Short mmCIF file of C-alpha atoms in Angstrom, two decimals:
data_model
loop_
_atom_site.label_atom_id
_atom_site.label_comp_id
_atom_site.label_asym_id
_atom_site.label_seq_id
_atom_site.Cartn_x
_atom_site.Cartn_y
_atom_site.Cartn_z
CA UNK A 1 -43.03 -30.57 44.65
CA UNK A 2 -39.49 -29.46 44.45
CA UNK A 3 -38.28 -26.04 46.39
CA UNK A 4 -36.31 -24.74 43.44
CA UNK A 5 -32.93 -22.19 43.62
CA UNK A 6 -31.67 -21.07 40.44
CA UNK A 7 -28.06 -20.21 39.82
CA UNK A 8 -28.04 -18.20 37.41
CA UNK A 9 -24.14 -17.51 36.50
CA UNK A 10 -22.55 -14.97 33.98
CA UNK A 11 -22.70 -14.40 30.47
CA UNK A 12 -20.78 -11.69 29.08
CA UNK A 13 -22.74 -8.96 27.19
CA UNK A 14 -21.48 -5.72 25.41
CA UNK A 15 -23.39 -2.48 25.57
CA UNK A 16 -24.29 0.09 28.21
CA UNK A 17 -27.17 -0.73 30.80
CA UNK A 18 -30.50 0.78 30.20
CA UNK A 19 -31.99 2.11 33.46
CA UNK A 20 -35.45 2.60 34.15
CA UNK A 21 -36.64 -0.63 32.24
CA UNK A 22 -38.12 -3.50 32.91
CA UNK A 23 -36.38 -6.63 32.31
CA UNK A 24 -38.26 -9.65 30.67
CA UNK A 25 -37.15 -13.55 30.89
CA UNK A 26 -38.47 -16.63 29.80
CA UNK A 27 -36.80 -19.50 30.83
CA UNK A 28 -37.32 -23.15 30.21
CA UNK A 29 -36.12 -25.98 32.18
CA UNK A 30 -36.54 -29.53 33.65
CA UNK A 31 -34.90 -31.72 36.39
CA UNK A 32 -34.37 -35.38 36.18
CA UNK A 33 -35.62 -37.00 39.53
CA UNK A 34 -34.95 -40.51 39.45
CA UNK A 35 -37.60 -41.85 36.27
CA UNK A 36 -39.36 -38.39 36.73
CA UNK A 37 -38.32 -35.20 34.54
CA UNK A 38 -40.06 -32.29 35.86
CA UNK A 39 -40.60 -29.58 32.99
CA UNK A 40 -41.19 -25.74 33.94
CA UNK A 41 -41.68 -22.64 31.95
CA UNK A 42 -41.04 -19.40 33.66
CA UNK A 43 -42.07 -15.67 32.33
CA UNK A 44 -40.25 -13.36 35.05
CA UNK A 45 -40.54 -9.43 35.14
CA UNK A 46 -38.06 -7.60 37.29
CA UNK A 47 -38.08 -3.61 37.34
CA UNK A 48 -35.15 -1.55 37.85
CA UNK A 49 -36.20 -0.97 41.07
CA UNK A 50 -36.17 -4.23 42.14
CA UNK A 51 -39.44 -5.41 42.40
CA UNK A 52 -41.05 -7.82 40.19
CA UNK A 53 -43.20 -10.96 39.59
CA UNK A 54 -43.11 -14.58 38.02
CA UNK A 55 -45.68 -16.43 36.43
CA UNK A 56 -44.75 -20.46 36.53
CA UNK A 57 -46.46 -22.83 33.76
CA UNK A 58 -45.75 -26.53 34.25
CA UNK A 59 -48.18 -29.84 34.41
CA UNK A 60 -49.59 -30.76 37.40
CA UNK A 61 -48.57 -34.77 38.27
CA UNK A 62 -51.61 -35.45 39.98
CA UNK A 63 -54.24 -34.04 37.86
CA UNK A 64 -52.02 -34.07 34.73
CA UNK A 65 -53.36 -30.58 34.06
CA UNK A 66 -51.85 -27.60 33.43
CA UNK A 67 -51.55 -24.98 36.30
CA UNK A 68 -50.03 -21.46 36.21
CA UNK A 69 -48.77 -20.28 39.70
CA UNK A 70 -48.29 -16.22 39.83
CA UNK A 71 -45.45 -15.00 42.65
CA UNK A 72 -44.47 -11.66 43.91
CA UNK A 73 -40.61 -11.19 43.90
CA UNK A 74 -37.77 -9.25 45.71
CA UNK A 75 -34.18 -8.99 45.74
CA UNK A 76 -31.28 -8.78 48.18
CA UNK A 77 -27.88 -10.12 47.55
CA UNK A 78 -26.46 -13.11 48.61
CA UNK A 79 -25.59 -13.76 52.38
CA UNK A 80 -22.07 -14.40 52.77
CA UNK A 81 -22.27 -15.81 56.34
CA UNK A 82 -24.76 -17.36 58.27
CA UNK A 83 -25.70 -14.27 60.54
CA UNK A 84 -26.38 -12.35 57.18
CA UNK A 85 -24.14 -9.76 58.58
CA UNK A 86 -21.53 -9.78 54.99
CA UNK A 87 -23.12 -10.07 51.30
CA UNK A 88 -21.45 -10.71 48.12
CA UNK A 89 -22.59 -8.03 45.56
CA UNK A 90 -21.73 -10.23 42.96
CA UNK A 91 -24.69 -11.92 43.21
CA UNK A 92 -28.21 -11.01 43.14
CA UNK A 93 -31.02 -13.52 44.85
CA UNK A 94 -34.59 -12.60 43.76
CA UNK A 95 -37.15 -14.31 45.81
CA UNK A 96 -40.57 -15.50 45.28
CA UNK A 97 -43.12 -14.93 47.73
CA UNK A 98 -47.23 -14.76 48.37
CA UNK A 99 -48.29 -17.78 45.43
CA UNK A 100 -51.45 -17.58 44.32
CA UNK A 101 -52.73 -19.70 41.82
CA UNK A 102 -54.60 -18.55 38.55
CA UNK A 103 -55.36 -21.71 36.69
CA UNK A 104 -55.18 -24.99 38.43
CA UNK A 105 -56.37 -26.80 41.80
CA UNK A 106 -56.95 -23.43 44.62
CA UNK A 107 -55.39 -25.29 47.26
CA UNK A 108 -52.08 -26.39 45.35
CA UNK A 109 -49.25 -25.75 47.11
CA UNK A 110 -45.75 -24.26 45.73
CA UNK A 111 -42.84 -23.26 47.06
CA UNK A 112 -42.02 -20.17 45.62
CA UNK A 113 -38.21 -19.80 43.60
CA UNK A 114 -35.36 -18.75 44.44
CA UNK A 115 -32.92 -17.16 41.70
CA UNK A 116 -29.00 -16.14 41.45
CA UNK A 117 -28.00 -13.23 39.18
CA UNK A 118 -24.48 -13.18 38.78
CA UNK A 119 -22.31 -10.10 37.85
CA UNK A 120 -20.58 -9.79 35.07
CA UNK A 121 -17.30 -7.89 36.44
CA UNK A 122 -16.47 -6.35 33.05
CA UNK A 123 -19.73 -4.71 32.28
CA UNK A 124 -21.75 -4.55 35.71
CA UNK A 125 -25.07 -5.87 34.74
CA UNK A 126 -26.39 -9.14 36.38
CA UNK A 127 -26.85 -12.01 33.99
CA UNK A 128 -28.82 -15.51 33.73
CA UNK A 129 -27.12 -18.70 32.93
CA UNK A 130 -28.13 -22.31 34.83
CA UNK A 131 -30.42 -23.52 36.91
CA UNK A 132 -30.28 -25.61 40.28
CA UNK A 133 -32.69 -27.34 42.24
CA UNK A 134 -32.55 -28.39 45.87
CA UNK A 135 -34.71 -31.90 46.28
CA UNK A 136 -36.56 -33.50 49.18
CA UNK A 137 -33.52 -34.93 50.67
CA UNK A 138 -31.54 -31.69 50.46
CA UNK A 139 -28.99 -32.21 47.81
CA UNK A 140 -28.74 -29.88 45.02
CA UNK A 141 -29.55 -30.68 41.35
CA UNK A 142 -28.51 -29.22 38.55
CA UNK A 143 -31.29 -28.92 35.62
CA UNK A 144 -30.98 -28.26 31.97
CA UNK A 145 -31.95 -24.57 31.60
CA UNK A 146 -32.69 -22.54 28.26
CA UNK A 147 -33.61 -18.51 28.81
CA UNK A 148 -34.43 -15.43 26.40
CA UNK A 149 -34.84 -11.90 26.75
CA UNK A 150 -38.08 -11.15 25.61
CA UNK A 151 -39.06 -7.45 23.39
CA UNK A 152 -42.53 -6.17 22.92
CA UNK A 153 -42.10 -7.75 19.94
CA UNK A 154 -41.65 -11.44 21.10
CA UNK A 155 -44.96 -10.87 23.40
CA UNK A 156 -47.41 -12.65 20.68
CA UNK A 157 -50.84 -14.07 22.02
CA UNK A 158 -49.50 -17.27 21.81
CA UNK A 159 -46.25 -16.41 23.98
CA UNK A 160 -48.59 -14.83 26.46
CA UNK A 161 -51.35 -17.41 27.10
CA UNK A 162 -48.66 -19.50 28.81
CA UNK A 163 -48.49 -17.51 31.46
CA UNK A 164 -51.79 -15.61 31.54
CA UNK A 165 -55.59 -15.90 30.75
CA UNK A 166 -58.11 -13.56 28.70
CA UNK A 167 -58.97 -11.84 31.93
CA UNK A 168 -55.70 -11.03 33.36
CA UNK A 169 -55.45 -7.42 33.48
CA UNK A 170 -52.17 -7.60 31.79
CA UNK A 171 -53.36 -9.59 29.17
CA UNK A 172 -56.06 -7.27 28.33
CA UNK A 173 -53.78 -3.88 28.26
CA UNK A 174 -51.06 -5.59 26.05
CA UNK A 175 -53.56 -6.66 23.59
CA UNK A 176 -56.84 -4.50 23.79
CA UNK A 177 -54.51 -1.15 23.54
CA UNK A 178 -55.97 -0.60 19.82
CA UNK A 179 -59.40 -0.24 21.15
CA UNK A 180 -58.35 2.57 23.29
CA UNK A 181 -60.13 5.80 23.02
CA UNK A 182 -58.59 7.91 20.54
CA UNK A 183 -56.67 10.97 20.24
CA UNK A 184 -59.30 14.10 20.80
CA UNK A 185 -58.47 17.59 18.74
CA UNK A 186 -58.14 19.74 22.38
CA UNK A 187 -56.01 16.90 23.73
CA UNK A 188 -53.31 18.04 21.38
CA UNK A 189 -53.65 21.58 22.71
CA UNK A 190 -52.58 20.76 26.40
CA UNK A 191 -49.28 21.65 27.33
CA UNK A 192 -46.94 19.89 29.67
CA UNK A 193 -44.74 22.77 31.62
CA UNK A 194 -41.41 21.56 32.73
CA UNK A 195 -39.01 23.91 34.72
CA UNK A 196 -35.81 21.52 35.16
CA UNK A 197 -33.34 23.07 37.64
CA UNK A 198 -29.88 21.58 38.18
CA UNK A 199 -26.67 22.24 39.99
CA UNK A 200 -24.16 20.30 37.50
CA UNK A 201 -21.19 22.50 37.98
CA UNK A 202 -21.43 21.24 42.08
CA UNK A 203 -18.11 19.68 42.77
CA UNK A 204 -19.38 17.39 45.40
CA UNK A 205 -22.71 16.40 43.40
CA UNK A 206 -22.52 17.85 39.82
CA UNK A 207 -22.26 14.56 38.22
CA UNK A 208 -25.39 13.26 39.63
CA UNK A 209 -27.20 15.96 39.27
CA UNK A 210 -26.08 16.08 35.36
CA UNK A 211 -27.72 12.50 35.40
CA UNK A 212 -31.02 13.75 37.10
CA UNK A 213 -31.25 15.84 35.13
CA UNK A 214 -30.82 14.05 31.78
CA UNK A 215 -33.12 11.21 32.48
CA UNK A 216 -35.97 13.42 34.56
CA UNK A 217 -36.34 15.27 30.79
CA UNK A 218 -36.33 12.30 28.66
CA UNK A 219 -38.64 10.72 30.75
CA UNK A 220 -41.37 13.42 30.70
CA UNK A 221 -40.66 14.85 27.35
CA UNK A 222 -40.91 11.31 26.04
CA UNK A 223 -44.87 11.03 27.98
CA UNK A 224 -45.55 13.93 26.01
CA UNK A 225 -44.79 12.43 22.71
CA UNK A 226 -46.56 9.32 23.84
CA UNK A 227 -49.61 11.04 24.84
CA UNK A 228 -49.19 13.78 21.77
CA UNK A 229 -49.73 16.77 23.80
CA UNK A 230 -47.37 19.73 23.46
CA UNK A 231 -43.68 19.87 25.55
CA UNK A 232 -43.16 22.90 26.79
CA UNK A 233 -39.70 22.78 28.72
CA UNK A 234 -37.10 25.20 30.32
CA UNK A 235 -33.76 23.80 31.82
CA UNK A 236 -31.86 25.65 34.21
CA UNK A 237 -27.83 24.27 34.70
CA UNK A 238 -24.95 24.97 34.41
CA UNK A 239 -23.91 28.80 34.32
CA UNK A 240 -27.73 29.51 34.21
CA UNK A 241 -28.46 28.49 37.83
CA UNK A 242 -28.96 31.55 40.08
CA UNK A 243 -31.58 32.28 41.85
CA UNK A 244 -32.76 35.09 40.20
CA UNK A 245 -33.36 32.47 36.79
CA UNK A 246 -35.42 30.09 38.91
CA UNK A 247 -37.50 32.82 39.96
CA UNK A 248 -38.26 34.48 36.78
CA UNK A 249 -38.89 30.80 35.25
CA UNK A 250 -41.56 30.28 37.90
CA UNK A 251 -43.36 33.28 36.88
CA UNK A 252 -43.18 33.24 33.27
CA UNK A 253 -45.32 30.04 33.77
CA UNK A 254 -48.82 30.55 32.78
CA UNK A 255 -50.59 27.70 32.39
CA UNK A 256 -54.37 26.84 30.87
CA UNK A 257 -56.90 25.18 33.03
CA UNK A 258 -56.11 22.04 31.43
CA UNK A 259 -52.42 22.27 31.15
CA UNK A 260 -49.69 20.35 33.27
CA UNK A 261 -46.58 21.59 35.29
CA UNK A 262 -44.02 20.03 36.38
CA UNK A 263 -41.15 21.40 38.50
CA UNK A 264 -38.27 19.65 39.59
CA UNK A 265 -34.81 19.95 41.60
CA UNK A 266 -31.25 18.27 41.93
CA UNK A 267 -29.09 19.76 44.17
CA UNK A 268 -28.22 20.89 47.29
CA UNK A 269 -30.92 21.48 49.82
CA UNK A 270 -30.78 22.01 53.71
CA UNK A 271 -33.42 22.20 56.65
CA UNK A 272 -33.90 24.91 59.07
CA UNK A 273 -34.57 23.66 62.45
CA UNK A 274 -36.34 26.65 63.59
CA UNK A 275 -38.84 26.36 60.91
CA UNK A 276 -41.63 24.20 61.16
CA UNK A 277 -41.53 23.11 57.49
CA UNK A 278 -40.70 19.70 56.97
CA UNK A 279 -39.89 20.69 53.62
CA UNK A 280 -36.37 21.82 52.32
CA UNK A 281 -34.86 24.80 51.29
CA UNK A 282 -32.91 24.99 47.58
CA UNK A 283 -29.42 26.16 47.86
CA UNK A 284 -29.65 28.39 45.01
CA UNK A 285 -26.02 30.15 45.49
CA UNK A 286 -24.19 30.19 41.88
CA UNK A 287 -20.56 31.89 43.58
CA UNK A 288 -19.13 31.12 46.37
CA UNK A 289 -18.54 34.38 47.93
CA UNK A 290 -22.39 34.45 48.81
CA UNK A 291 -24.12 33.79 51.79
CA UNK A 292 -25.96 30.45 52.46
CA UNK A 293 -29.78 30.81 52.60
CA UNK A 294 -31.24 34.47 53.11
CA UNK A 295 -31.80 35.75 49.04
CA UNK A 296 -30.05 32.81 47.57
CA UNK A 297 -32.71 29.88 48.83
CA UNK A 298 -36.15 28.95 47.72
CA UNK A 299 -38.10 26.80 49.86
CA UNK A 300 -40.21 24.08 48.42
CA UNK A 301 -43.36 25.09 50.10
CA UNK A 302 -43.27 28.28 48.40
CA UNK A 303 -42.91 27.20 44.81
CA UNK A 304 -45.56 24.65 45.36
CA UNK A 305 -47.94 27.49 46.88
CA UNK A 306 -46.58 29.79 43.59
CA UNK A 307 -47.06 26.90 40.88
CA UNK A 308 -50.42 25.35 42.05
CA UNK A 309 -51.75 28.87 42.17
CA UNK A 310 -51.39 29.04 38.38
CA UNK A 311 -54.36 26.49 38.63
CA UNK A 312 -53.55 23.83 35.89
CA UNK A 313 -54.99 20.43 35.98
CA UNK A 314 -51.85 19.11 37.30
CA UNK A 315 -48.93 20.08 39.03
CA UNK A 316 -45.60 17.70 39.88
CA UNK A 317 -43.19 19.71 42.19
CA UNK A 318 -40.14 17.19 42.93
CA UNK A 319 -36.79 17.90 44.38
CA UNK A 320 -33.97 15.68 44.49
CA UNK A 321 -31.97 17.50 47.50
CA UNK A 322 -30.46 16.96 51.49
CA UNK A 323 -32.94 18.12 53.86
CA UNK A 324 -31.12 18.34 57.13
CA UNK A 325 -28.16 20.96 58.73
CA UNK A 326 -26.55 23.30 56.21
CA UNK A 327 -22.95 21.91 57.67
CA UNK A 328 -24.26 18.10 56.23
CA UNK A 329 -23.99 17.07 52.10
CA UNK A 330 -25.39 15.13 50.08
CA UNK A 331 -23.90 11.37 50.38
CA UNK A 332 -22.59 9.07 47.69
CA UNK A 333 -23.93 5.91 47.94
CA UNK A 334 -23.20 2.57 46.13
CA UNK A 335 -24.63 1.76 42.66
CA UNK A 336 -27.93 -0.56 42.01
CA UNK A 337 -27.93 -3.58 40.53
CA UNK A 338 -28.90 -3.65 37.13
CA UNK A 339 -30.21 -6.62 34.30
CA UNK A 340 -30.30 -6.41 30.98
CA UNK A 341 -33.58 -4.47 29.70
CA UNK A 342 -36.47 -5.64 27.89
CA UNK A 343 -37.68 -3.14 25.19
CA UNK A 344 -41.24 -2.60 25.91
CA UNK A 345 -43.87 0.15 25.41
CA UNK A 346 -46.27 2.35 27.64
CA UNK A 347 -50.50 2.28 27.58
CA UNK A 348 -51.88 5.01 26.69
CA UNK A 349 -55.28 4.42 29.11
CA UNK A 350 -52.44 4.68 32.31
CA UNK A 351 -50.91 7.73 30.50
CA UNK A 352 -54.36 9.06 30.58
CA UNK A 353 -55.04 8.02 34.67
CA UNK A 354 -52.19 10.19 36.18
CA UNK A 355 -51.49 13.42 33.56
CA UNK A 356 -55.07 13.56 31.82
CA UNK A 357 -57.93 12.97 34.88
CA UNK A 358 -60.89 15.54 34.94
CA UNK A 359 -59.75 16.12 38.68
CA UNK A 360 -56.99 18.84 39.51
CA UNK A 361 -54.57 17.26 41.09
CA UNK A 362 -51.16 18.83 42.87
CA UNK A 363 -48.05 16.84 44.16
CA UNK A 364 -45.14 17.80 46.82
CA UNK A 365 -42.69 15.18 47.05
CA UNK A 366 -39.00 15.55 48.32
CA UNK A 367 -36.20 13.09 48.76
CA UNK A 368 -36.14 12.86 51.98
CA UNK A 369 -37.60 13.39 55.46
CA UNK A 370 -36.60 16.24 57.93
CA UNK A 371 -33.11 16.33 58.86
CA UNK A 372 -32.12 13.56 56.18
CA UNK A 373 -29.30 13.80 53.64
CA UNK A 374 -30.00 12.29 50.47
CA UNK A 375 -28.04 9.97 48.72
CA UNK A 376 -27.06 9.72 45.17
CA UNK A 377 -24.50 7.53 42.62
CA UNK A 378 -23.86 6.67 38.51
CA UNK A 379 -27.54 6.36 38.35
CA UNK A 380 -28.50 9.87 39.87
CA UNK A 381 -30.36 10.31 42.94
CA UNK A 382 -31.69 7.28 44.94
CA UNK A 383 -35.32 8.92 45.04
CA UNK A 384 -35.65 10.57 41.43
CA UNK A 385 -34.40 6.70 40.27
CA UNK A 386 -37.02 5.17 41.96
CA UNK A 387 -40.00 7.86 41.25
CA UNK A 388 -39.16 7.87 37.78
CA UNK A 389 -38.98 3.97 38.11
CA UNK A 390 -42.23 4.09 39.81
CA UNK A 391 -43.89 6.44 37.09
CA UNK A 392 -42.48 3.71 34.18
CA UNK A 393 -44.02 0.76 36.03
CA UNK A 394 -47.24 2.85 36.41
CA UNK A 395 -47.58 3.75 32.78
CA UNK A 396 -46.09 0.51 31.31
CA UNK A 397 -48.66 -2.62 30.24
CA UNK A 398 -48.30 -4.54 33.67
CA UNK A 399 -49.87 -2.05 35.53
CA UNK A 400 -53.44 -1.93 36.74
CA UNK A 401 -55.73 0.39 38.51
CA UNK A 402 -53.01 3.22 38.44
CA UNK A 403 -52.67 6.25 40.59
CA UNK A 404 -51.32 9.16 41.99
CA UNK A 405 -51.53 7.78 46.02
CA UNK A 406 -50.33 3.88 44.54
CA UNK A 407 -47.91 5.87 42.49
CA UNK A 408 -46.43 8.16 45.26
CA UNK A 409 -46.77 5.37 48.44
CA UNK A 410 -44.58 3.14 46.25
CA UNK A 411 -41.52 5.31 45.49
CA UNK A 412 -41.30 6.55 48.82
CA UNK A 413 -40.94 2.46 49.62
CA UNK A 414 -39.04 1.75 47.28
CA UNK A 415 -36.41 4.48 48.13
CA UNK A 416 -36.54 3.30 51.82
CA UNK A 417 -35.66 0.18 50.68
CA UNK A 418 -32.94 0.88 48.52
CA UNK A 419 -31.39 3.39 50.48
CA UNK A 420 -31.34 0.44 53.62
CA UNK A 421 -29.51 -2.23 51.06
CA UNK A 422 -27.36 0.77 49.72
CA UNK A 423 -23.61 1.85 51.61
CA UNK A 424 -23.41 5.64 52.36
CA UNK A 425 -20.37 4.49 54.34
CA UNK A 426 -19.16 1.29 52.93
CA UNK A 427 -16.16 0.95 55.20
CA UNK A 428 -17.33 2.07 58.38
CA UNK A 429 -20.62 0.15 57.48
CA UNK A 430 -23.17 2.46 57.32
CA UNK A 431 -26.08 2.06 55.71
CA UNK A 432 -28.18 5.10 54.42
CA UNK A 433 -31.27 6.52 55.86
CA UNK A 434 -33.54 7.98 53.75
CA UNK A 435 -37.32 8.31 53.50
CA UNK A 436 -39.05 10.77 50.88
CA UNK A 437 -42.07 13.17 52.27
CA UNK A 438 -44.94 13.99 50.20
CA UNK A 439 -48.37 16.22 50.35
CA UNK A 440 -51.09 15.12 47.56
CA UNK A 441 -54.00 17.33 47.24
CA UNK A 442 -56.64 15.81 45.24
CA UNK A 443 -60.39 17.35 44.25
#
């Protein structure tokens, strides 16, 4: 069998870039080898965090039987020179790894893909266009390649069973989501709590934060509608943010047994070496006349103490914010690649996993560790991109066995990740250094 790198050049697309989407391909191609055309159907998922899988569909020679080879994937851009020390950011290499085959002979072996994004320069979003393979004597070949975006829409039964069986867990969200359990009368009576506080008028990090901000509501007002409970939200910004607002917000929560709150931060944020928290501190000064820390700070131990004291059945406290020296900021870092998005909906039964489980469950999760900054660019903060990336993927139909610990483990990876293959410094060459801290307390 062939090892198989696709280059995957530019097509030019109008429109903004969706973040926090999943992005669906299926591509068809073949390679002439000699008398021999080899024919391959591809269904690739890539998330907007990066990670992703492939599931391959083509007919085995020997057995002349159809096998379907699933792949984990990962990105990096392309090394520029041979010590990997320069990359060229216009284009974006997702690699297959770990094959495992679901239908066809168990010890079949395949060499997982290789594929090249290419960027379009005048709207920034990574695009599919040909498709090259490499053969057994090392000279490239170019293949006749076809590719689609797929749409919820385009996933029929008949799409699907190319790439997966009856029992694949995907397979049996996408399409048994109409015998879920429906809608109970006191589901519609829990309330989802959301105190939103945002430091847009920052000159340093405003921008970000106004992006945070934006995408942190849609995305939970959004689950609400989804799950049809009630949204009950309060946004702090702009000329609203003092102190003394966040306070009273905090205690004008009062939550059910059953309810849900979720409290989260953008801004600045700053440790205190002689504490022992690991946690940060808010910088919660609206002038500035007044003193750093002292009356104007909040620390996040304290509103998570305050909030899960209200007892509801869950509660989310998030902050987006530097958690190092006072003297240090918060960085700007490069922006993420992005693909075009696939338009694709959320199962209910995951919903149901993380927001609506019998067992109270509270969350502390901040940006980053002890005496890290945190970084930020057009798509707000590294971390609340990849949590809310994380939360998607975990209520979207390719998800399986979903929560809280898989959940929180795999945005605090993917940030470290990111924030590695992301420039705080791009001309001195530094990378950025940032890994998110967490406390889950489950009954």
């Amino acid at each position: 069998m062939l090892t198989r790198y696709f280059l995957l050049c530019c097509i030019i697309v109008c429109g903004i870039p969706v973040f926090s989407q999943s992005t669906i391909y299926e591509f068809d191609y073949y390679f002439d080898i000699g008398k021999t055309r080899e024919k391959y159907n591809a269904f690739m998922v890539r998330n907007a965090d990066g990670t992703g899988f492939m599931r391959v569909n083509f007919i085995d020679e020997e057995t002349n039987k159809p096998v379907i080879v699933d792949l984990q994937m990962q990105e990096h851009y392309l090394n520029a020179d041979a010590d990997g020390k320069q990359t060229d950011e216009n284009i974006l290499v997702f690699e297959g790894y770990d094959p495992q085959v679901v239908v066809g002979p168990a010890d079949l072996k395949y060499d997982p893909d290789i594929f090249w994004f290419q960027k379009n320069p005048s709207t920034g979003i990574y695009e599919p266009g040909s498709v090259i393979s490499a053969g057994d004597d090392g000279k490239d070949i170019e293949g006749e390649f076809t590719h689609r975006l797929l749409d919820e829409k385009d996933l029929t039964k008949q799409l699907v069973s190319k790439y997966f069986t009856e029992q694949d867990d995907f397979y049996e969200n996408f399409f048994e989501e109409a015998t879920t359990r429906p809608v109970l009368p006191e589901q519609k009576n829990i309330r989802m709590f959301m105190l939103l506080v945002a430091n847009t008028e920052d000159i340093s990090i405003g921008t970000t934060c106004v992006v945070d901000k934006d995408a942190t509501y849609k995305t939970f007002s959004q689950l609400a509608e989804f799950m049809q409970i009630q949204f009950v939200p309060k946004v702090i910004f702009g000329k609203d943010f003092t102190k003394v607002n966040v306070d009273n917000a905090i205690n004008g929560i009062n939550p059910n047994p059953g309810d849900i709150v979720i409290f989260y931060y953008s801004g600045h944020g700053f440790a205190n070496v002689k504490d022992v928290r690991t946690f940060p501190y808010l910088d919660l000064r609206d002038k500035a006349y007044q003193n750093y820390g002292g009356e104007y700070t909040l620390n996040m131990e304290d509103i998570y103490s305050r909030i899960k004291a209200k007892g509801a059945r869950l509660n989310l406290i998030l902050s987006d914010c530097c958690n190092a020296d006072p003297s240090q900021s918060n960085t700007i870092s490069t922006d993420v690649a992005t693909t075009r998005s696939s338009s694709i909906g959320w199962n209910m039964e995951n919903c149901r996993a993380l927001f609506l489980s019998n067992s109270p469950t509270s969350i502390l999760m901040t940006a980053a560790s002890k005496g890290e900054l945190s970084a930020g660019n057009s798509t707000g903060g590294i971390f609340t991109f990849n949590f809310r990336e994380s939360l998607e993927k975990s209520v979207g139909h390719f998800a399986n066995n979903v929560s809280w610990p898989v959940l929180l483990n795999n945005a605090e990876q993917q940030t470290v990740v990111k924030a590695q293959r992301t420039w705080c410094d791009k001309e001195r060459k530094i990378v950025c250094k940032q890994k998110p801290t967490y406390k889950l307390e489950q009954q």
